[in-house]
Protein backbone atom coordinates (compact mmCIF):
# COMPACT_ATOMS: atom_id res chain seq x y z
CA MET A 1 -66.57 23.20 -58.92
CA ARG A 2 -67.51 19.67 -57.96
CA VAL A 3 -65.17 17.61 -55.75
CA ILE A 4 -65.22 13.85 -55.91
CA LEU A 5 -64.23 11.75 -52.89
CA SER A 6 -64.10 7.99 -53.15
CA ASP A 7 -65.51 7.64 -49.63
CA PRO A 8 -68.28 10.16 -48.78
CA ARG A 9 -67.37 9.94 -45.07
CA ALA A 10 -63.74 10.86 -45.76
CA SER A 11 -62.20 14.31 -46.00
CA PHE A 12 -59.31 15.46 -48.10
CA ALA A 13 -57.16 15.16 -45.02
CA ASP A 14 -57.83 11.40 -45.23
CA VAL A 15 -58.28 10.81 -48.98
CA PHE A 16 -57.51 13.14 -51.86
CA THR A 17 -58.84 11.89 -55.14
CA ASP A 18 -60.02 14.26 -57.84
CA ILE A 19 -61.18 17.81 -58.41
CA GLU A 20 -63.45 18.68 -61.31
CA THR A 21 -64.18 22.19 -62.57
CA ASP A 22 -66.45 23.09 -65.44
CA ARG A 23 -63.70 22.38 -67.98
CA LEU A 24 -60.93 20.49 -66.16
CA HIS A 25 -60.25 17.30 -64.28
CA LEU A 26 -57.44 17.43 -61.69
CA ARG A 27 -56.16 14.23 -60.16
CA PRO A 28 -53.15 13.03 -58.17
CA LEU A 29 -50.04 12.28 -60.14
CA HIS A 30 -49.23 8.63 -60.94
CA GLU A 31 -46.11 6.98 -62.29
CA ALA A 32 -47.86 6.66 -65.65
CA ASP A 33 -47.77 10.51 -65.89
CA ARG A 34 -43.97 10.66 -65.88
CA GLN A 35 -43.48 11.00 -69.65
CA ALA A 36 -46.19 13.65 -69.97
CA MET A 37 -44.61 15.67 -67.15
CA VAL A 38 -41.13 15.31 -68.63
CA ASP A 39 -42.48 16.43 -72.04
CA ILE A 40 -44.21 19.47 -70.56
CA HIS A 41 -41.27 20.51 -68.40
CA THR A 42 -38.61 20.10 -71.11
CA ASP A 43 -40.56 21.82 -73.91
CA PRO A 44 -38.56 24.97 -74.82
CA ARG A 45 -41.80 26.94 -75.19
CA THR A 46 -42.81 26.24 -71.57
CA ASN A 47 -39.34 27.32 -70.41
CA ARG A 48 -38.99 30.62 -72.25
CA PHE A 49 -38.72 32.46 -68.90
CA ASN A 50 -36.62 29.80 -67.19
CA PRO A 51 -32.89 30.71 -67.01
CA ASP A 52 -31.97 27.06 -66.29
CA PRO A 53 -34.54 24.79 -68.00
CA PRO A 54 -34.51 21.15 -66.97
CA GLY A 55 -33.33 18.42 -69.29
CA VAL A 56 -34.98 15.02 -69.38
CA ALA A 57 -33.00 13.63 -66.41
CA ARG A 58 -33.72 16.62 -64.15
CA ALA A 59 -37.39 16.74 -65.15
CA SER A 60 -37.68 13.07 -64.29
CA GLU A 61 -36.02 13.75 -60.91
CA MET A 62 -38.50 16.57 -60.30
CA PHE A 63 -41.37 14.19 -61.04
CA THR A 64 -39.92 11.58 -58.62
CA ALA A 65 -39.80 14.29 -55.91
CA TRP A 66 -43.43 15.21 -56.63
CA LEU A 67 -44.50 11.58 -56.23
CA ALA A 68 -42.54 11.38 -52.95
CA HIS A 69 -44.33 14.54 -51.71
CA TRP A 70 -47.67 12.83 -52.46
CA ALA A 71 -46.59 9.70 -50.60
CA GLU A 72 -45.39 11.66 -47.57
CA ARG A 73 -48.05 14.42 -47.35
CA GLY A 74 -51.15 13.09 -49.14
CA PHE A 75 -51.35 16.10 -51.47
CA GLY A 76 -49.22 17.79 -54.10
CA TYR A 77 -49.16 18.60 -57.76
CA LEU A 78 -52.10 17.34 -59.80
CA ALA A 79 -52.27 16.10 -63.39
CA VAL A 80 -54.71 18.20 -65.38
CA THR A 81 -56.85 16.79 -68.20
CA GLU A 82 -59.99 17.93 -69.94
CA PRO A 83 -63.02 15.93 -68.71
CA GLY A 84 -63.09 12.58 -70.44
CA GLY A 85 -59.70 13.28 -71.99
CA LYS A 86 -56.72 11.02 -71.59
CA GLU A 87 -53.96 13.48 -72.50
CA VAL A 88 -52.39 15.29 -69.56
CA ILE A 89 -52.47 18.94 -70.64
CA GLY A 90 -50.77 20.34 -67.55
CA VAL A 91 -49.97 20.22 -63.89
CA CYS A 92 -51.26 22.38 -61.06
CA GLY A 93 -51.09 22.04 -57.30
CA VAL A 94 -49.24 22.91 -54.13
CA ARG A 95 -46.24 21.50 -52.37
CA LEU A 96 -44.99 22.26 -48.89
CA ARG A 97 -41.76 24.25 -48.80
CA GLU A 98 -39.93 26.72 -46.62
CA PHE A 99 -39.70 30.38 -47.62
CA HIS A 100 -37.80 32.83 -45.42
CA GLY A 101 -37.96 30.32 -42.55
CA GLU A 102 -41.72 29.84 -42.80
CA LYS A 103 -43.61 26.78 -44.02
CA VAL A 104 -45.73 27.70 -47.03
CA LEU A 105 -47.70 25.94 -49.75
CA ASN A 106 -46.04 26.73 -53.06
CA LEU A 107 -48.55 26.97 -55.93
CA GLY A 108 -47.14 25.61 -59.15
CA TYR A 109 -48.63 25.14 -62.57
CA ARG A 110 -47.46 24.53 -66.11
CA PHE A 111 -49.47 23.63 -69.22
CA ARG A 112 -48.71 22.34 -72.69
CA PRO A 113 -48.60 25.18 -75.24
CA SER A 114 -51.68 23.62 -76.89
CA ALA A 115 -53.63 24.48 -73.71
CA TRP A 116 -52.44 28.12 -73.47
CA GLY A 117 -54.87 30.98 -73.89
CA LYS A 118 -57.92 29.12 -72.57
CA GLY A 119 -57.82 30.30 -68.97
CA TYR A 120 -56.90 26.86 -67.67
CA ALA A 121 -54.15 28.09 -65.32
CA VAL A 122 -56.59 30.41 -63.54
CA GLU A 123 -59.33 27.76 -63.45
CA ALA A 124 -57.06 25.02 -62.10
CA GLY A 125 -55.32 27.42 -59.72
CA ALA A 126 -58.62 28.63 -58.29
CA ALA A 127 -59.72 25.02 -57.66
CA VAL A 128 -56.45 24.25 -55.88
CA LEU A 129 -56.70 27.42 -53.79
CA GLU A 130 -60.25 26.47 -52.74
CA TRP A 131 -58.84 23.13 -51.56
CA CYS A 132 -56.04 24.92 -49.68
CA ALA A 133 -58.52 27.24 -47.95
CA ARG A 134 -60.55 24.23 -46.83
CA GLU A 135 -57.85 21.70 -45.98
CA GLN A 136 -54.65 23.64 -45.29
CA ALA A 137 -56.00 26.96 -44.07
CA SER A 138 -53.24 27.43 -41.47
CA LEU A 139 -50.57 27.67 -44.19
CA PRO A 140 -50.10 30.66 -46.48
CA VAL A 141 -49.93 29.98 -50.20
CA LEU A 142 -47.05 31.44 -52.17
CA ALA A 143 -46.64 31.83 -55.95
CA SER A 144 -43.16 32.69 -57.23
CA VAL A 145 -43.10 34.13 -60.74
CA ASN A 146 -40.24 35.33 -62.92
CA VAL A 147 -40.83 39.08 -63.40
CA ASP A 148 -40.46 38.70 -67.18
CA ASN A 149 -43.27 36.14 -67.32
CA LYS A 150 -46.14 38.55 -67.85
CA PRO A 151 -48.78 35.85 -68.51
CA SER A 152 -47.97 34.11 -65.22
CA LEU A 153 -47.91 37.42 -63.33
CA ARG A 154 -51.47 38.04 -64.63
CA VAL A 155 -52.54 34.56 -63.51
CA ALA A 156 -51.23 35.16 -59.97
CA GLU A 157 -53.06 38.50 -59.79
CA ARG A 158 -56.30 37.02 -61.21
CA LEU A 159 -56.10 34.35 -58.49
CA GLY A 160 -56.15 37.05 -55.82
CA PHE A 161 -52.50 36.93 -54.80
CA THR A 162 -50.88 40.09 -53.54
CA GLU A 163 -47.24 41.02 -54.00
CA TYR A 164 -45.13 39.89 -51.05
CA THR A 165 -41.53 40.44 -52.08
CA GLU A 166 -39.25 40.49 -55.08
CA GLU A 167 -35.88 38.73 -55.14
CA THR A 168 -33.80 36.27 -57.07
CA TYR A 169 -35.33 32.79 -57.09
CA GLU A 170 -34.08 29.83 -59.13
CA GLY A 171 -31.74 32.08 -61.12
CA ALA A 172 -34.13 34.87 -62.06
CA LEU A 173 -35.60 37.99 -60.51
CA SER A 174 -38.97 36.76 -59.26
CA ARG A 175 -42.04 38.31 -57.73
CA HIS A 176 -43.34 36.28 -54.84
CA TYR A 177 -47.04 36.58 -54.28
CA ARG A 178 -48.87 35.48 -51.15
CA ARG A 179 -52.43 34.57 -50.21
């Protein structure tokens, strides 16, 4: 993985720009990504394990919250493209949240169905976890996965997460993994 900083003297604590892996380009979200994020998060195929899938208005509100997280914290969810590509094929990153009274970084990812089956979730997730280990090492990373979502359970395990607890989360029985 190669990390690009706009100022070589800066650290991610000061400036977060882009992460590049062998096959992916991850960059901060921008307002211009709103429609792509709404499309990804309202696609019925990406919500087959979601008991309460977002409509357009709620997906847009989620995106607004993600931009606010970036503005407040200097990190968050990242738009994922293929190198040189313009189409946003997914989102992957971490946001700060509280879980059982503890501050954690919540790993989230979602990809267009056209990007499924290529290992992109693991590749993007590994790059984000490397960033977390370097820049936010004092915070544990949590991944919450619906227990019926076998592909996402496999991604969490391939990323080195271990099972932490299982309970209802966002309307579904979920396995919470921790690193």
